[in-house]
Amino acid sequence: MNYDNLKISNQQAEDILLEIFNIKGSVSELPGEVDFNFRIKIENGDGYILKISRPNEDERYLDFQQKLLQFVEVNGQNLIAPKVIADVNGTSISEITDAFGNKRKVRLFSWVSGRVWSNVNPQLDDLRYSLGEQCGFLTQALQGFDHPEAHREFVWDIAQSLWTKSHIQLFKDDQKEIIEYFQNQFEASQEEYLRLRKATIHNDANDNNVIVSSELINPKVQAAIDYGDAINTQIINDVAIACAYAIMNHNDALDAALPIIKGYHSTFPLQEDELKHLYNAIAMRLVISVTKSAINKIEEPNNDYLLISEKPAWEVLKKWRTINPEFAQYSFREACGFNAHPNQNRFESWASQNNFQLSDMFPTINSNEVHHIDLSVSSKWIGHQQDFNDLDLFQFKIDQLQRKIPNKIIAGGYLEPRPIYTSTAYDNIGNNGRESRSIHLGIDYWLPEQTPIHALFDSEVVMAINDAGDKEYGGLVVLKHDIEDLKFYTLYGHLTVASATKHKIGDIIKKEGFIANLANYPENGNWAPHLHFQVMLSLFEYTVDYPGVAYLSQIGLWKSVCPNPNSLFKSEALHNDNGISNEDLIGYRKQHLGKSLSLQYKEPIKMVRGVGQYLMDQFGRQYLDTVNNVAHVGHENYNVVKAGQEQMALINTNSRYLHENINDLAKGLIETLPPELSVLHFVNSGSEANELAIRMVKANTGERDIIASEVGYHGNANICIDISSYKFDGKGGKGAPEHTHIFPLPDAFRGKYRGAETGKQYAEEVQKQINIVHEKGRGVGAFIIEPIISCGGQIELPEGFLAKSYEYVRAAGGLCISDEVQVGCGRLGKTFWGFQLHNVVPDIVTIGKPLGNGHPLAAVVCTQEVADKFANGMEYFNTFGGNPVSCAIGTEVLRTVKREKLQENALNVGEYLKTELKALSKEFPIIGDVRGQGLFLGIELVDSQVNPLAAQTDYLANRMKDHGILMSTDGPDHNVLKIKPPIVFTKDNAEELIFYLRKIFTEDFMTSIK
Ligand SMILES: Cc1ncc(COP(=O)(O)O)c(C=O)c1O
């Protein structure tokens, strides 16, 4: 029958509701495949769902439905489910006659409130876990229910899904290949599949039938609705269906499925045999879906609902096709707490009962003893990343070590997170940003080139290839072993190509037989000569290569598939030291470090290595750092590290001895400054710099009254806290001391005066403070301010403000201090120092953070006059300030900025980023303001009434961290996201940052703001 003639209008539905149920409510249409469904809203309460059947609906089926829901009401203690509502006559299934004279059945159910799954963004692991949990409860609740209708023929039953074969002609090319592939896989395993546990199951936890709680952060699945597709079938299908829909729209579909399966298994334990069929079951549900869509497009071209899931279903099918079924099965096993590889225990017990000698594998090396080296991301032995990459140096260090331990084989590496794999070549975009393959799956034995490798057991060659290339294996051989019915493989990497490729697939190598020789670099893929030896219980479908390193997120699977090769040799030295856990580190800190020290992020991170604009934790996870303006020219910049190391090896004394390093650093700084600022004092921190600056003020003016900005921060020393409104007006603060005079934050966006032309007004506020000092009968000591107020929320000073304020302060006899601790040394792009943006020359400039690139080094620059008045006879001695090591570091930082044109980079990348952020603010109006200069930017989040959005800002920073991007928040209302990365930050980094910001801005918690 024509679809349009079957349709029921909203008005008709409203009339039916009143007539049959005596309920008044407002009606809106809902999607539905067979029934016509309506949402009924009432004044008090959650409301109802009205279902009107198609003509000639089978009464047995409706009886089945009602009994099923009544069964769930009794048995599903953990469940929220729709309840059957009887009509005015007490009947649970009513009947009407439609305009065409057709009899139609009418049913009413209670409405389950919440949001449907498809409207929830983001859909995170915890949410998917709760979906699994609820589906498990539902399977549990239906245990024991049966009805003849549960055994009907049904196209949406995965067990019956081979009906789709007769529609294969609807597809062509890739789509046909994919569908046939899954149909054939399913058919081939059907016999075993049909023997799996069966029950009546819900059978339709699709993305419009799953109800999620209303919280915008960490919501949970509350219920599955619409029991219309319930059927007696294999239990595994229930979780398969939940997965099929809930993994849509994720980069990594397999990874997205795992929390669902884990959750399901926690409330309804799955069996190992069932997990073998889950991959196919998920695929076949999607095959049914796309086949139905293809058929229905022809039969009912106006029914949009039928097409809803077609596109994402195809996307998942395409991804699913690329996943090895065995790999998927092992992932599911791991998620459920089984050994990922079914043979793991057998291999381990066989290996524990047999002893192999290293000298069997390396007959020319007369040793069975091992010396362990740590090449993990935290290893001090490998030192700087660049030294690790210097093959001659690395080989030299290995040789040197070998000479010290001539009778041992240098080895290690199983499950080590390796820093070397952090190049983007190993990157993959997962569901939470970029992931690198970093966990090493084999053991490396560092041996001379040409060392012959021999077989430990009888073997058949399954791979013998030339895998040369940067950081690859070189010559690679994989052998298959079949011992006492245990099948496994061993892999030998970094061999000479000639010796590896002389084998043919299928060649037999007997125990003790020769496999190949070790290669040297560059042939072996650019490594010092060593054997990468790995054991594998499965080859999956790899034929030319096999991963030697794994993603951290998959490590549970990989360590089961690739057991520790040392289980063959049992070398005691090869222990796996996982270091101290983060929990232990936190525990100790809590006990023995001051409580006022804070830790960043809800889940703190332990950082063990820095490279340029990246930081790495102990697992090798790489974070893009947009926070750290201290690591100015890049974390662990090689030349800066070398400058410090080299000077440290010679001498480190103090500034009382002559040394050219102190002069060099002074010269380097003076070159960047206007001629008036020509005298330097070196100190160790920004706080010390400001502390000294204020002493200079007192010595020069005889006054101690300081004028500073609201929400300004100038350091942690006594006097610095006294002039930092950020601290004394913040938590634990006691307000401004008597001699500190605070003017309003010159914030043109949300401050006392708003708009670009407010410079003069804010300068008048400075004048007001000068007047207050005078009214107290005292004189002004100094005016201190940052050129862009960092803790205040990256506040750019309005045009004209600084020049006018300097004029007023100087007229009152005060000195002007520019605190460049955050913004100095080229970060702002247009100028090297922040005050230069405003065409003023301060009397004193304080410099800190960037100057030492992480080493404690700071400086105070002043005019000759200020310096001379300070030198009143009292010696200024600073034990560490100006020592040769610090000065060597500072000089190299300045040289690096110049040599690598990093100020220009800050300008170019900063301008690009600012333009992109401004474009983003057009898309997402909660970005109220984008401001800053160079690579010192801020975005401020506000609602339409310009109220600050602290919770959203915090959410954004934490979600960005989940995606491997570190960001910080600040401002008096904690609603400013600060961007101040090392200035080696690239345009690609900026693009990545924008990409993820855009992603997070679309999430429910962010879009809920009006
Ligand atoms: C503007 C400003 N001045 C001074 C300081 C104090 O520097 P330090 O922490 O090196 O003592 C800071 C530190 O954050 C700062 O941001």
mmCIF file of C-alpha atoms and ligand atoms in Angstrom, residues 629 684-690 712-717 720 786 788 790-791 819-823 846 848-849 857-858 978, ligand 1:
data_model
loop_
_atom_site.group_PDB
_atom_site.id
_atom_site.type_symbol
_atom_site.label_atom_id
_atom_site.label_comp_id
_atom_site.label_asym_id
_atom_site.label_seq_id
_atom_site.Cartn_x
_atom_site.Cartn_y
_atom_site.Cartn_z
ATOM 1 C CA ASN A 629 56.704 29.556 27.309
ATOM 2 C CA ASN A 684 67.980 32.953 39.045
ATOM 3 C CA SER A 685 64.276 33.511 38.672
ATOM 4 C CA GLY A 686 61.654 36.015 37.628
ATOM 5 C CA SER A 687 60.797 36.534 41.285
ATOM 6 C CA GLU A 688 64.378 37.336 42.120
ATOM 7 C CA ALA A 689 64.493 39.738 39.171
ATOM 8 C CA ASN A 690 61.422 41.649 40.367
ATOM 9 C CA GLY A 712 48.986 41.205 37.881
ATOM 10 C CA TYR A 713 51.522 38.569 38.965
ATOM 11 C CA HIS A 714 55.176 39.316 39.534
ATOM 12 C CA GLY A 715 56.602 36.379 41.472
ATOM 13 C CA ASN A 716 56.694 34.422 44.705
ATOM 14 C CA ALA A 717 59.149 36.414 46.846
ATOM 15 C CA CYS A 720 56.602 40.187 44.630
ATOM 16 C CA GLU A 786 53.588 43.237 31.921
ATOM 17 C CA ILE A 788 50.551 41.680 27.873
ATOM 18 C CA SER A 790 49.425 37.006 31.388
ATOM 19 C CA CYS A 791 47.697 35.836 34.573
ATOM 20 C CA ASP A 819 57.995 42.726 33.583
ATOM 21 C CA GLU A 820 59.028 40.708 30.522
ATOM 22 C CA VAL A 821 59.336 37.444 32.429
ATOM 23 C CA GLN A 822 56.594 35.809 30.323
ATOM 24 C CA VAL A 823 56.566 37.701 27.075
ATOM 25 C CA THR A 846 62.934 42.131 34.315
ATOM 26 C CA GLY A 848 63.065 35.380 33.351
ATOM 27 C CA LYS A 849 61.473 32.200 32.053
ATOM 28 C CA LEU A 857 68.260 32.055 34.718
ATOM 29 C CA ALA A 858 66.878 35.569 34.919
ATOM 30 C CA LYS A 978 46.135 30.705 27.070
HETATM 31 C C1 LIG B 1 54.929 38.045 34.827
HETATM 32 C C2 LIG B 1 55.717 37.236 35.796
HETATM 33 N N1 LIG B 1 56.654 37.815 36.540
HETATM 34 C C3 LIG B 1 57.400 37.112 37.410
HETATM 35 C C4 LIG B 1 57.222 35.786 37.586
HETATM 36 C C5 LIG B 1 58.043 35.014 38.589
HETATM 37 O O1 LIG B 1 58.973 34.209 37.960
HETATM 38 P P1 LIG B 1 59.561 32.910 38.661
HETATM 39 O O2 LIG B 1 58.458 31.935 38.796
HETATM 40 O O3 LIG B 1 60.653 32.505 37.729
HETATM 41 O O4 LIG B 1 60.110 33.333 39.980
HETATM 42 C C6 LIG B 1 56.259 35.134 36.817
HETATM 43 C C7 LIG B 1 56.039 33.668 36.950
HETATM 44 O O5 LIG B 1 55.081 33.088 36.521
HETATM 45 C C8 LIG B 1 55.493 35.884 35.907
HETATM 46 O O6 LIG B 1 54.536 35.300 35.163
#
